[in-house]
Amino acid sequence: MPLDTRNLELSLQITKSPMSFIHIPKSWHIPASQATPEDIYLDRRRLLKTMGFGGISALGVLTGCNRLNAWRPDNPNQDAILQPPSTGPPQASRTQDLYPARHNPAFTLDRPLTPEYTANKYNIFYEFAVSKDVNNYVHKFRTRPWEVEVKGLVEKPQTFDLDDLVRMMPLEERLYRFCCVEAWAMAIPWTGFPFKALLDKVQPMSDAKYVRMLTFLRPSEAPGQQAKWFPWPYYEGLTIEEAMNELTLLATGIYGHELPVQHGAPIRLVTPWKYGYKSIKSIVLIELVNEKPRTFWNDEAPSEYDFYANVNPYIPHLRWSQATERMLDTNEKRETMLYNGYAPYVAHLYKT
Ligand SMILES: Nc1nc2c(c(=O)[nH]1)N[C@H]1C(S)=C(S)[C@@H](COP(=O)(O)O)O[C@H]1N2
Ligand SMILES: [Mo]
């Protein structure tokens, strides 16, 4: 009889670690002890080690199941593409010469920039690790060659080579506030281009109401994707008005150079008036659709993470306040602003 990984998970002796860990997945992922996913992850590794297996990757063998969640019957992304492991030497980007890009002075800040070394070492990217030291787990990941497919309700569906796309788009640098739903915050110099510039190129049809986005699916290079209790790949969505908003960027750079992997290389979304979980990293697919797309964190914990995820100090998270945010590096507490201070740009989108 094949061994069910979920039972394996439940049969583990799990102790709650004092580590703070905020995004909690669906209840069926967690034993009654309320162990965090990180605990499960660590304990599973430990169990496999004692059983004589090298690590989590052995689970596929253990269960006799080499298929990933993307093919699970309830996975919302049946069109996710499982990419084969990259072969050959790593390839360099062909667009490094575009950085640093022209600075757009329209977006200034009320706070100092977060130092680069801090922003680089405190990340959320579950494809690699559920801990914040994502930078320690990214060495196998290849960001070239990279393609972004744009499909769905558009006049000109197209698959872009990333470097070709970056070269044809108007790259610029903007300083934005950034706030994670866990109530920590940063101030970041992004380099990217308006999402609108890409949409103008593919020409959305009039019945396109939403934009759906997917992250890569390459478990051989992203160890977190070998954990089968998440429905990989990560998926997000925006209304078309949000995607067309002047603030909405597709970022390919940070601090005046290309994105390092932990920030979502080679291309990620930036929506500064929304909590960080909306800003999907390492995008491979953009689809224009007629119906509201499902989103990763909303599916995992609907009562905690809504589709819109607009920063709002007056609506606490179920388990903590959103009235203040903690700046990374200084630990300074600041009052969180409605729409993260971007109300003049976006408040009209939410008037009913
Ligand atoms: N594909 C993917 N995108 C993701 C995440 C993730 O785990 N996977 N984490 C999100 C969350 S919760 C946050 S706060 C931001 C963090 O971005 P940063 O690490 O560049 O600061 O990325 C978001 N985008
Ligand atoms: Mo987040």
mmCIF file of C-alpha atoms and ligand atoms in Angstrom:
data_model
loop_
_atom_site.group_PDB
_atom_site.id
_atom_site.type_symbol
_atom_site.label_atom_id
_atom_site.label_comp_id
_atom_site.label_asym_id
_atom_site.label_seq_id
_atom_site.Cartn_x
_atom_site.Cartn_y
_atom_site.Cartn_z
ATOM 1 C CA MET A 1 0.000 0.000 0.000
ATOM 2 C CA PRO A 2 1.468 3.379 -0.886
ATOM 3 C CA LEU A 3 2.345 5.525 2.079
ATOM 4 C CA ASP A 4 0.285 8.698 2.163
ATOM 5 C CA THR A 5 2.445 11.722 2.856
ATOM 6 C CA ARG A 6 -0.322 13.422 4.778
ATOM 7 C CA ASN A 7 -0.500 10.523 7.213
ATOM 8 C CA LEU A 8 3.230 10.597 7.486
ATOM 9 C CA GLU A 9 2.946 14.240 8.397
ATOM 10 C CA LEU A 10 0.278 13.495 10.994
ATOM 11 C CA SER A 11 2.165 10.616 12.500
ATOM 12 C CA LEU A 12 5.148 12.790 13.300
ATOM 13 C CA GLN A 13 5.769 13.909 16.827
ATOM 14 C CA ILE A 14 5.668 17.626 16.436
ATOM 15 C CA THR A 15 6.598 20.248 18.942
ATOM 16 C CA LYS A 16 5.805 23.886 18.556
ATOM 17 C CA SER A 17 8.851 26.020 18.020
ATOM 18 C CA PRO A 18 9.085 29.505 19.477
ATOM 19 C CA MET A 19 9.959 30.830 16.011
ATOM 20 C CA SER A 20 7.413 33.281 14.777
ATOM 21 C CA PHE A 21 5.809 32.050 11.639
ATOM 22 C CA ILE A 22 2.879 33.860 10.372
ATOM 23 C CA HIS A 23 1.247 32.525 7.247
ATOM 24 C CA ILE A 24 -0.533 29.428 8.514
ATOM 25 C CA PRO A 25 -1.910 27.102 5.858
ATOM 26 C CA LYS A 26 -5.241 25.281 5.748
ATOM 27 C CA SER A 27 -6.214 23.279 8.782
ATOM 28 C CA TRP A 28 -5.824 19.925 7.112
ATOM 29 C CA HIS A 29 -2.169 20.672 6.672
ATOM 30 C CA ILE A 30 -1.650 21.028 10.391
ATOM 31 C CA PRO A 31 -2.045 18.435 13.107
ATOM 32 C CA ALA A 32 -4.158 19.349 16.104
ATOM 33 C CA SER A 33 -1.000 20.377 17.938
ATOM 34 C CA GLN A 34 -1.009 23.503 15.702
ATOM 35 C CA ALA A 35 2.512 22.870 14.537
ATOM 36 C CA THR A 36 3.694 25.398 12.041
ATOM 37 C CA PRO A 37 4.571 24.313 8.517
ATOM 38 C CA GLU A 38 8.159 25.033 9.371
ATOM 39 C CA ASP A 39 8.056 22.550 12.225
ATOM 40 C CA ILE A 40 6.572 19.965 9.927
ATOM 41 C CA TYR A 41 9.205 20.648 7.348
ATOM 42 C CA LEU A 42 12.032 20.332 9.829
ATOM 43 C CA ASP A 43 10.633 17.292 11.569
ATOM 44 C CA ARG A 44 9.981 15.559 8.285
ATOM 45 C CA ARG A 45 13.587 16.094 7.310
ATOM 46 C CA ARG A 46 14.676 14.700 10.628
ATOM 47 C CA LEU A 47 12.424 11.677 10.292
ATOM 48 C CA LEU A 48 13.694 10.924 6.812
ATOM 49 C CA LYS A 49 17.262 11.226 7.986
ATOM 50 C CA THR A 50 16.654 8.708 10.741
ATOM 51 C CA MET A 51 14.973 6.445 8.221
ATOM 52 C CA GLY A 52 18.118 6.620 6.144
ATOM 53 C CA PHE A 53 16.859 8.934 3.422
ATOM 54 C CA GLY A 54 18.754 12.022 2.391
ATOM 55 C CA GLY A 55 16.004 14.580 2.552
ATOM 56 C CA ILE A 56 12.563 15.527 1.446
ATOM 57 C CA SER A 57 13.212 14.667 -2.176
ATOM 58 C CA ALA A 58 13.091 11.039 -1.085
ATOM 59 C CA LEU A 59 9.379 11.451 -0.456
ATOM 60 C CA GLY A 60 8.542 11.064 -4.123
ATOM 61 C CA VAL A 61 10.196 7.675 -4.029
ATOM 62 C CA LEU A 62 8.655 6.842 -0.690
ATOM 63 C CA THR A 63 5.138 7.396 -1.908
ATOM 64 C CA GLY A 64 5.724 6.003 -5.356
ATOM 65 C CA CYS A 65 4.301 9.256 -6.571
ATOM 66 C CA ASN A 66 6.375 11.518 -8.765
ATOM 67 C CA ARG A 67 3.548 13.793 -9.720
ATOM 68 C CA LEU A 68 3.305 17.151 -8.053
ATOM 69 C CA ASN A 69 0.409 19.014 -6.607
ATOM 70 C CA ALA A 70 -0.137 20.811 -9.890
ATOM 71 C CA TRP A 71 -1.743 17.598 -11.034
ATOM 72 C CA ARG A 72 -3.703 17.040 -7.874
ATOM 73 C CA PRO A 73 -7.399 16.997 -8.791
ATOM 74 C CA ASP A 74 -8.126 20.038 -6.614
ATOM 75 C CA ASN A 75 -5.173 22.088 -7.857
ATOM 76 C CA PRO A 76 -6.484 25.314 -9.372
ATOM 77 C CA ASN A 77 -3.624 25.580 -11.858
ATOM 78 C CA GLN A 78 -3.897 22.612 -14.139
ATOM 79 C CA ASP A 79 -2.059 24.564 -16.829
ATOM 80 C CA ALA A 80 1.061 24.981 -14.675
ATOM 81 C CA ILE A 81 4.123 23.835 -16.533
ATOM 82 C CA LEU A 82 6.451 21.481 -14.687
ATOM 83 C CA GLN A 83 9.822 22.590 -15.988
ATOM 84 C CA PRO A 84 12.613 20.045 -16.381
ATOM 85 C CA PRO A 85 15.876 20.611 -14.507
ATOM 86 C CA SER A 86 18.175 23.033 -16.307
ATOM 87 C CA THR A 87 21.210 21.560 -17.959
ATOM 88 C CA GLY A 88 24.517 23.133 -18.945
ATOM 89 C CA PRO A 89 26.265 26.073 -17.401
ATOM 90 C CA PRO A 90 24.237 28.988 -16.013
ATOM 91 C CA GLN A 91 23.399 31.613 -18.608
ATOM 92 C CA ALA A 92 23.902 35.310 -18.060
ATOM 93 C CA SER A 93 21.229 37.905 -18.597
ATOM 94 C CA ARG A 94 21.471 39.956 -21.795
ATOM 95 C CA THR A 95 20.040 43.106 -20.228
ATOM 96 C CA GLN A 96 22.463 43.936 -17.424
ATOM 97 C CA ASP A 97 23.503 47.066 -19.304
ATOM 98 C CA LEU A 98 20.061 48.591 -18.606
ATOM 99 C CA TYR A 99 20.822 49.068 -14.881
ATOM 100 C CA PRO A 100 20.756 51.406 -13.101
ATOM 101 C CA ALA A 101 17.705 52.668 -14.960
ATOM 102 C CA ARG A 102 16.351 56.191 -15.155
ATOM 103 C CA HIS A 103 15.110 57.319 -11.741
ATOM 104 C CA ASN A 104 11.501 58.487 -11.692
ATOM 105 C CA PRO A 105 11.365 61.358 -9.172
ATOM 106 C CA ALA A 106 7.558 61.227 -8.913
ATOM 107 C CA PHE A 107 7.807 58.539 -6.250
ATOM 108 C CA THR A 108 9.575 59.798 -3.169
ATOM 109 C CA LEU A 109 9.520 58.451 0.359
ATOM 110 C CA ASP A 110 8.850 59.645 3.890
ATOM 111 C CA ARG A 111 11.430 57.246 5.354
ATOM 112 C CA PRO A 112 14.984 56.088 4.684
ATOM 113 C CA LEU A 113 15.544 53.217 2.263
ATOM 114 C CA THR A 114 16.002 49.827 3.848
ATOM 115 C CA PRO A 115 19.682 48.874 3.543
ATOM 116 C CA GLU A 116 20.205 46.403 0.735
ATOM 117 C CA TYR A 117 21.921 43.809 2.921
ATOM 118 C CA THR A 118 18.870 43.724 5.198
ATOM 119 C CA ALA A 119 16.337 43.422 2.382
ATOM 120 C CA ASN A 120 18.446 40.646 0.819
ATOM 121 C CA LYS A 121 18.505 38.492 3.898
ATOM 122 C CA TYR A 122 14.913 38.726 5.083
ATOM 123 C CA ASN A 123 12.588 37.383 2.435
ATOM 124 C CA ILE A 124 9.455 35.363 1.952
ATOM 125 C CA PHE A 125 9.706 32.899 -0.917
ATOM 126 C CA TYR A 126 8.231 29.567 0.130
ATOM 127 C CA GLU A 127 9.403 27.913 -3.066
ATOM 128 C CA PHE A 128 12.847 27.915 -1.477
ATOM 129 C CA ALA A 129 12.287 27.958 2.283
ATOM 130 C CA VAL A 130 9.635 28.749 4.833
ATOM 131 C CA SER A 131 12.193 30.577 6.950
ATOM 132 C CA LYS A 132 13.284 34.130 6.162
ATOM 133 C CA ASP A 133 16.860 33.196 5.162
ATOM 134 C CA VAL A 134 15.732 32.357 1.631
ATOM 135 C CA ASN A 135 19.095 33.526 0.279
ATOM 136 C CA ASN A 136 20.676 30.330 1.642
ATOM 137 C CA TYR A 137 18.523 28.066 -0.547
ATOM 138 C CA VAL A 138 18.597 29.696 -3.969
ATOM 139 C CA HIS A 139 21.939 28.545 -5.397
ATOM 140 C CA LYS A 140 20.506 25.919 -7.773
ATOM 141 C CA PHE A 141 17.952 28.211 -9.338
ATOM 142 C CA ARG A 142 18.432 29.353 -12.959
ATOM 143 C CA THR A 143 16.810 32.572 -14.118
ATOM 144 C CA ARG A 144 17.977 32.321 -17.744
ATOM 145 C CA PRO A 145 16.701 31.380 -20.198
ATOM 146 C CA TRP A 146 13.294 32.590 -18.964
ATOM 147 C CA GLU A 147 10.015 32.962 -20.769
ATOM 148 C CA VAL A 148 6.852 34.800 -19.807
ATOM 149 C CA GLU A 149 3.707 33.654 -21.558
ATOM 150 C CA VAL A 150 0.842 36.131 -21.899
ATOM 151 C CA LYS A 151 -2.396 34.465 -22.925
ATOM 152 C CA GLY A 152 -6.165 34.498 -22.486
ATOM 153 C CA LEU A 153 -8.444 37.379 -23.426
ATOM 154 C CA VAL A 154 -5.901 39.384 -25.422
ATOM 155 C CA GLU A 155 -5.745 40.295 -29.102
ATOM 156 C CA LYS A 156 -2.055 39.389 -29.329
ATOM 157 C CA PRO A 157 -1.128 36.452 -27.088
ATOM 158 C CA GLN A 158 2.619 36.048 -26.989
ATOM 159 C CA THR A 159 5.444 34.257 -25.234
ATOM 160 C CA PHE A 160 8.297 36.639 -24.493
ATOM 161 C CA ASP A 161 11.894 35.824 -23.870
ATOM 162 C CA LEU A 162 12.559 37.772 -20.666
ATOM 163 C CA ASP A 163 15.541 39.727 -21.963
ATOM 164 C CA ASP A 164 13.723 40.649 -25.180
ATOM 165 C CA LEU A 165 10.760 41.823 -23.105
ATOM 166 C CA VAL A 166 12.879 43.888 -20.715
ATOM 167 C CA ARG A 167 14.632 45.581 -23.614
ATOM 168 C CA MET A 168 11.378 46.620 -25.257
ATOM 169 C CA MET A 169 9.781 47.951 -22.043
ATOM 170 C CA PRO A 170 10.344 51.408 -20.460
ATOM 171 C CA LEU A 171 12.539 50.543 -17.450
ATOM 172 C CA GLU A 172 12.662 53.017 -14.594
ATOM 173 C CA GLU A 173 13.527 53.161 -10.915
ATOM 174 C CA ARG A 174 10.958 54.052 -8.250
ATOM 175 C CA LEU A 175 11.140 54.221 -4.472
ATOM 176 C CA TYR A 176 8.175 52.491 -2.849
ATOM 177 C CA ARG A 177 7.056 51.590 0.633
ATOM 178 C CA PHE A 178 6.514 47.853 1.127
ATOM 179 C CA CYS A 179 4.416 46.244 3.846
ATOM 180 C CA CYS A 180 4.065 42.522 4.559
ATOM 181 C CA VAL A 181 0.843 41.280 6.125
ATOM 182 C CA GLU A 182 3.035 40.109 9.018
ATOM 183 C CA ALA A 183 3.379 43.836 9.911
ATOM 184 C CA TRP A 184 7.023 44.323 8.986
ATOM 185 C CA ALA A 185 7.894 46.917 6.388
ATOM 186 C CA MET A 186 10.649 48.178 4.125
ATOM 187 C CA ALA A 187 11.404 51.034 1.725
ATOM 188 C CA ILE A 188 12.709 49.724 -1.586
ATOM 189 C CA PRO A 189 14.189 51.123 -4.806
ATOM 190 C CA TRP A 190 12.619 48.924 -7.485
ATOM 191 C CA THR A 191 13.533 48.879 -11.140
ATOM 192 C CA GLY A 192 10.818 47.750 -13.496
ATOM 193 C CA PHE A 193 8.195 48.809 -15.992
ATOM 194 C CA PRO A 194 4.501 49.568 -15.633
ATOM 195 C CA PHE A 195 2.317 46.461 -15.992
ATOM 196 C CA LYS A 196 0.225 48.665 -18.274
ATOM 197 C CA ALA A 197 3.053 48.828 -20.810
ATOM 198 C CA LEU A 198 2.913 45.053 -21.220
ATOM 199 C CA LEU A 199 -0.882 44.971 -21.366
ATOM 200 C CA ASP A 200 -0.888 47.681 -24.035
ATOM 201 C CA LYS A 201 1.374 45.465 -26.090
ATOM 202 C CA VAL A 202 -0.883 42.378 -25.951
ATOM 203 C CA GLN A 203 -4.156 44.366 -26.090
ATOM 204 C CA PRO A 204 -6.694 43.012 -23.595
ATOM 205 C CA MET A 205 -10.160 42.308 -25.008
ATOM 206 C CA SER A 206 -13.133 44.177 -23.570
ATOM 207 C CA ASP A 207 -14.326 41.162 -21.547
ATOM 208 C CA ALA A 208 -10.948 40.808 -19.768
ATOM 209 C CA LYS A 209 -11.763 41.715 -16.164
ATOM 210 C CA TYR A 210 -8.878 40.167 -14.210
ATOM 211 C CA VAL A 211 -5.243 39.216 -14.566
ATOM 212 C CA ARG A 212 -4.098 35.826 -13.318
ATOM 213 C CA MET A 213 -0.398 35.125 -12.692
ATOM 214 C CA LEU A 214 1.672 32.016 -11.980
ATOM 215 C CA THR A 215 5.151 31.420 -10.587
ATOM 216 C CA PHE A 216 7.530 28.812 -12.063
ATOM 217 C CA LEU A 217 7.271 25.109 -11.182
ATOM 218 C CA ARG A 218 10.786 23.694 -10.899
ATOM 219 C CA PRO A 219 11.089 21.589 -7.756
ATOM 220 C CA SER A 220 14.507 20.317 -8.806
ATOM 221 C CA GLU A 221 15.867 23.829 -8.323
ATOM 222 C CA ALA A 222 13.554 25.168 -5.633
ATOM 223 C CA PRO A 223 13.627 22.876 -2.583
ATOM 224 C CA GLY A 224 10.454 24.329 -1.066
ATOM 225 C CA GLN A 225 8.478 23.099 -4.087
ATOM 226 C CA GLN A 226 9.296 19.545 -3.080
ATOM 227 C CA ALA A 227 7.001 20.054 -0.103
ATOM 228 C CA LYS A 228 3.705 18.729 -1.337
ATOM 229 C CA TRP A 229 1.404 20.300 1.201
ATOM 230 C CA PHE A 230 1.349 23.548 -0.805
ATOM 231 C CA PRO A 231 -0.477 23.621 -4.136
ATOM 232 C CA TRP A 232 2.479 24.765 -6.226
ATOM 233 C CA PRO A 233 3.019 26.859 -8.213
ATOM 234 C CA TYR A 234 2.189 30.105 -6.345
ATOM 235 C CA TYR A 235 -0.685 31.933 -8.025
ATOM 236 C CA GLU A 236 -2.037 35.462 -7.743
ATOM 237 C CA GLY A 237 -4.449 37.827 -9.410
ATOM 238 C CA LEU A 238 -5.446 41.471 -9.818
ATOM 239 C CA THR A 239 -8.429 43.227 -11.321
ATOM 240 C CA ILE A 240 -7.552 44.673 -14.698
ATOM 241 C CA GLU A 241 -7.967 48.171 -13.256
ATOM 242 C CA GLU A 242 -5.397 47.334 -10.577
ATOM 243 C CA ALA A 243 -2.996 45.914 -13.154
ATOM 244 C CA MET A 244 -3.389 49.044 -15.317
ATOM 245 C CA ASN A 245 -2.887 51.409 -12.369
ATOM 246 C CA GLU A 246 0.073 53.719 -12.667
ATOM 247 C CA LEU A 247 1.652 52.287 -9.473
ATOM 248 C CA THR A 248 1.664 48.669 -10.615
ATOM 249 C CA LEU A 249 5.097 47.511 -11.702
ATOM 250 C CA LEU A 250 6.624 44.380 -13.078
ATOM 251 C CA ALA A 251 10.004 44.622 -11.374
ATOM 252 C CA THR A 252 13.166 43.135 -12.810
ATOM 253 C CA GLY A 253 15.614 45.011 -10.611
ATOM 254 C CA ILE A 254 16.258 46.358 -7.133
ATOM 255 C CA TYR A 255 18.917 48.691 -5.679
ATOM 256 C CA GLY A 256 20.073 49.627 -9.163
ATOM 257 C CA HIS A 257 20.768 46.113 -10.497
ATOM 258 C CA GLU A 258 18.907 42.964 -11.492
ATOM 259 C CA LEU A 259 16.813 41.178 -8.879
ATOM 260 C CA PRO A 260 18.593 38.541 -6.855
ATOM 261 C CA VAL A 261 16.652 35.270 -6.755
ATOM 262 C CA GLN A 262 15.297 35.799 -3.243
ATOM 263 C CA HIS A 263 13.475 38.963 -4.385
ATOM 264 C CA GLY A 264 11.725 37.110 -7.218
ATOM 265 C CA ALA A 265 14.159 37.037 -10.137
ATOM 266 C CA PRO A 266 13.908 37.538 -12.970
ATOM 267 C CA ILE A 267 10.492 39.273 -12.861
ATOM 268 C CA ARG A 268 7.995 39.886 -10.060
ATOM 269 C CA LEU A 269 4.941 41.983 -9.366
ATOM 270 C CA VAL A 270 5.026 45.128 -7.183
ATOM 271 C CA THR A 271 1.753 46.643 -5.905
ATOM 272 C CA PRO A 272 2.848 48.974 -3.089
ATOM 273 C CA TRP A 273 -0.655 49.666 -1.710
ATOM 274 C CA LYS A 274 -1.226 45.963 -1.064
ATOM 275 C CA TYR A 275 0.309 43.575 1.428
ATOM 276 C CA GLY A 276 3.407 41.823 0.163
ATOM 277 C CA TYR A 277 1.776 38.461 -0.548
ATOM 278 C CA LYS A 278 0.091 39.924 -3.637
ATOM 279 C CA SER A 279 3.464 40.654 -5.219
ATOM 280 C CA ILE A 280 4.023 37.289 -6.858
ATOM 281 C CA LYS A 281 7.637 36.433 -7.621
ATOM 282 C CA SER A 282 9.361 34.780 -10.595
ATOM 283 C CA ILE A 283 6.395 35.000 -12.950
ATOM 284 C CA VAL A 284 6.094 32.650 -15.948
ATOM 285 C CA LEU A 285 2.452 33.118 -16.937
ATOM 286 C CA ILE A 286 0.087 36.066 -17.188
ATOM 287 C CA GLU A 287 -3.461 35.324 -18.280
ATOM 288 C CA LEU A 288 -6.261 37.794 -18.916
ATOM 289 C CA VAL A 289 -9.499 36.275 -17.684
ATOM 290 C CA ASN A 290 -13.157 37.113 -17.243
ATOM 291 C CA GLU A 291 -13.642 35.734 -13.715
ATOM 292 C CA LYS A 292 -11.898 36.515 -10.470
ATOM 293 C CA PRO A 293 -8.897 34.180 -10.255
ATOM 294 C CA ARG A 294 -8.173 32.154 -7.148
ATOM 295 C CA THR A 295 -5.086 33.164 -5.197
ATOM 296 C CA PHE A 296 -2.590 31.129 -3.179
ATOM 297 C CA TRP A 297 -2.991 32.643 0.295
ATOM 298 C CA ASN A 298 -6.710 33.225 -0.051
ATOM 299 C CA ASP A 299 -7.155 29.526 -0.844
ATOM 300 C CA GLU A 300 -4.891 28.487 2.044
ATOM 301 C CA ALA A 301 -6.549 30.642 4.719
ATOM 302 C CA PRO A 302 -9.557 32.603 3.378
ATOM 303 C CA SER A 303 -10.409 34.150 6.724
ATOM 304 C CA GLU A 304 -6.915 35.635 7.022
ATOM 305 C CA TYR A 305 -5.898 36.654 3.499
ATOM 306 C CA ASP A 306 -8.389 38.203 1.124
ATOM 307 C CA PHE A 307 -8.135 38.680 -2.620
ATOM 308 C CA TYR A 308 -7.598 42.434 -2.473
ATOM 309 C CA ALA A 309 -5.063 42.535 0.374
ATOM 310 C CA ASN A 310 -5.108 46.334 0.494
ATOM 311 C CA VAL A 311 -3.028 47.699 3.364
ATOM 312 C CA ASN A 312 -5.500 48.852 6.001
ATOM 313 C CA PRO A 313 -4.573 49.812 9.582
ATOM 314 C CA TYR A 314 -8.236 49.604 10.649
ATOM 315 C CA ILE A 315 -8.714 45.962 9.755
ATOM 316 C CA PRO A 316 -6.639 43.746 12.050
ATOM 317 C CA HIS A 317 -5.444 40.367 10.958
ATOM 318 C CA LEU A 318 -7.237 37.595 12.857
ATOM 319 C CA ARG A 319 -4.208 37.134 15.091
ATOM 320 C CA TRP A 320 -2.539 40.569 15.287
ATOM 321 C CA SER A 321 -3.104 44.285 14.770
ATOM 322 C CA GLN A 322 -2.292 46.094 11.535
ATOM 323 C CA ALA A 323 -2.252 49.526 13.206
ATOM 324 C CA THR A 324 1.544 49.723 13.190
ATOM 325 C CA GLU A 325 4.356 48.267 11.156
ATOM 326 C CA ARG A 326 7.946 47.477 12.099
ATOM 327 C CA MET A 327 10.636 48.782 9.766
ATOM 328 C CA LEU A 328 13.253 46.150 8.979
ATOM 329 C CA ASP A 329 16.789 47.086 10.033
ATOM 330 C CA THR A 330 15.885 49.821 12.546
ATOM 331 C CA ASN A 331 12.881 48.052 14.124
ATOM 332 C CA GLU A 332 11.266 51.472 14.215
ATOM 333 C CA LYS A 333 7.482 51.281 14.682
ATOM 334 C CA ARG A 334 5.434 53.425 12.336
ATOM 335 C CA GLU A 335 1.727 53.918 12.014
ATOM 336 C CA THR A 336 0.506 51.928 9.063
ATOM 337 C CA MET A 337 -1.230 54.083 6.455
ATOM 338 C CA LEU A 338 -4.412 53.290 4.582
ATOM 339 C CA TYR A 339 -3.410 51.865 1.195
ATOM 340 C CA ASN A 340 0.141 52.123 2.549
ATOM 341 C CA GLY A 341 -0.002 55.865 1.856
ATOM 342 C CA TYR A 342 -1.011 55.439 -1.807
ATOM 343 C CA ALA A 343 -4.691 56.385 -1.450
ATOM 344 C CA PRO A 344 -4.465 59.241 -3.990
ATOM 345 C CA TYR A 345 -3.494 56.704 -6.656
ATOM 346 C CA VAL A 346 -5.815 53.833 -5.798
ATOM 347 C CA ALA A 347 -8.671 54.738 -3.434
ATOM 348 C CA HIS A 348 -10.988 55.378 -6.405
ATOM 349 C CA LEU A 349 -10.607 51.727 -7.444
ATOM 350 C CA TYR A 350 -12.500 50.611 -4.348
ATOM 351 C CA LYS A 351 -15.391 53.066 -4.210
ATOM 352 C CA THR A 352 -18.598 51.140 -4.817
HETATM 353 N N1 LIG B 1 6.106 33.042 -5.700
HETATM 354 C C1 LIG B 1 6.072 33.649 -4.499
HETATM 355 N N2 LIG B 1 5.856 34.964 -4.451
HETATM 356 C C2 LIG B 1 5.816 35.595 -3.253
HETATM 357 C C3 LIG B 1 5.940 34.874 -2.041
HETATM 358 C C4 LIG B 1 6.181 33.475 -2.129
HETATM 359 O O1 LIG B 1 6.330 32.759 -1.116
HETATM 360 N N3 LIG B 1 6.245 32.896 -3.373
HETATM 361 N N4 LIG B 1 5.861 35.545 -0.815
HETATM 362 C C5 LIG B 1 5.114 36.819 -0.826
HETATM 363 C C6 LIG B 1 5.200 37.560 0.415
HETATM 364 S S1 LIG B 1 4.251 36.996 1.714
HETATM 365 C C7 LIG B 1 5.922 38.715 0.539
HETATM 366 S S2 LIG B 1 5.883 39.660 1.951
HETATM 367 C C8 LIG B 1 6.795 39.179 -0.567
HETATM 368 C C9 LIG B 1 8.226 39.359 -0.052
HETATM 369 O O2 LIG B 1 9.054 39.964 -1.018
HETATM 370 P P1 LIG B 1 10.600 40.179 -0.719
HETATM 371 O O3 LIG B 1 11.158 38.895 -0.203
HETATM 372 O O4 LIG B 1 11.193 40.586 -2.021
HETATM 373 O O5 LIG B 1 10.684 41.242 0.302
HETATM 374 O O6 LIG B 1 6.814 38.270 -1.675
HETATM 375 C C10 LIG B 1 5.555 37.708 -1.986
HETATM 376 N N5 LIG B 1 5.637 36.963 -3.220
HETATM 377 MO MO MO B 2 4.132 38.751 3.245
#
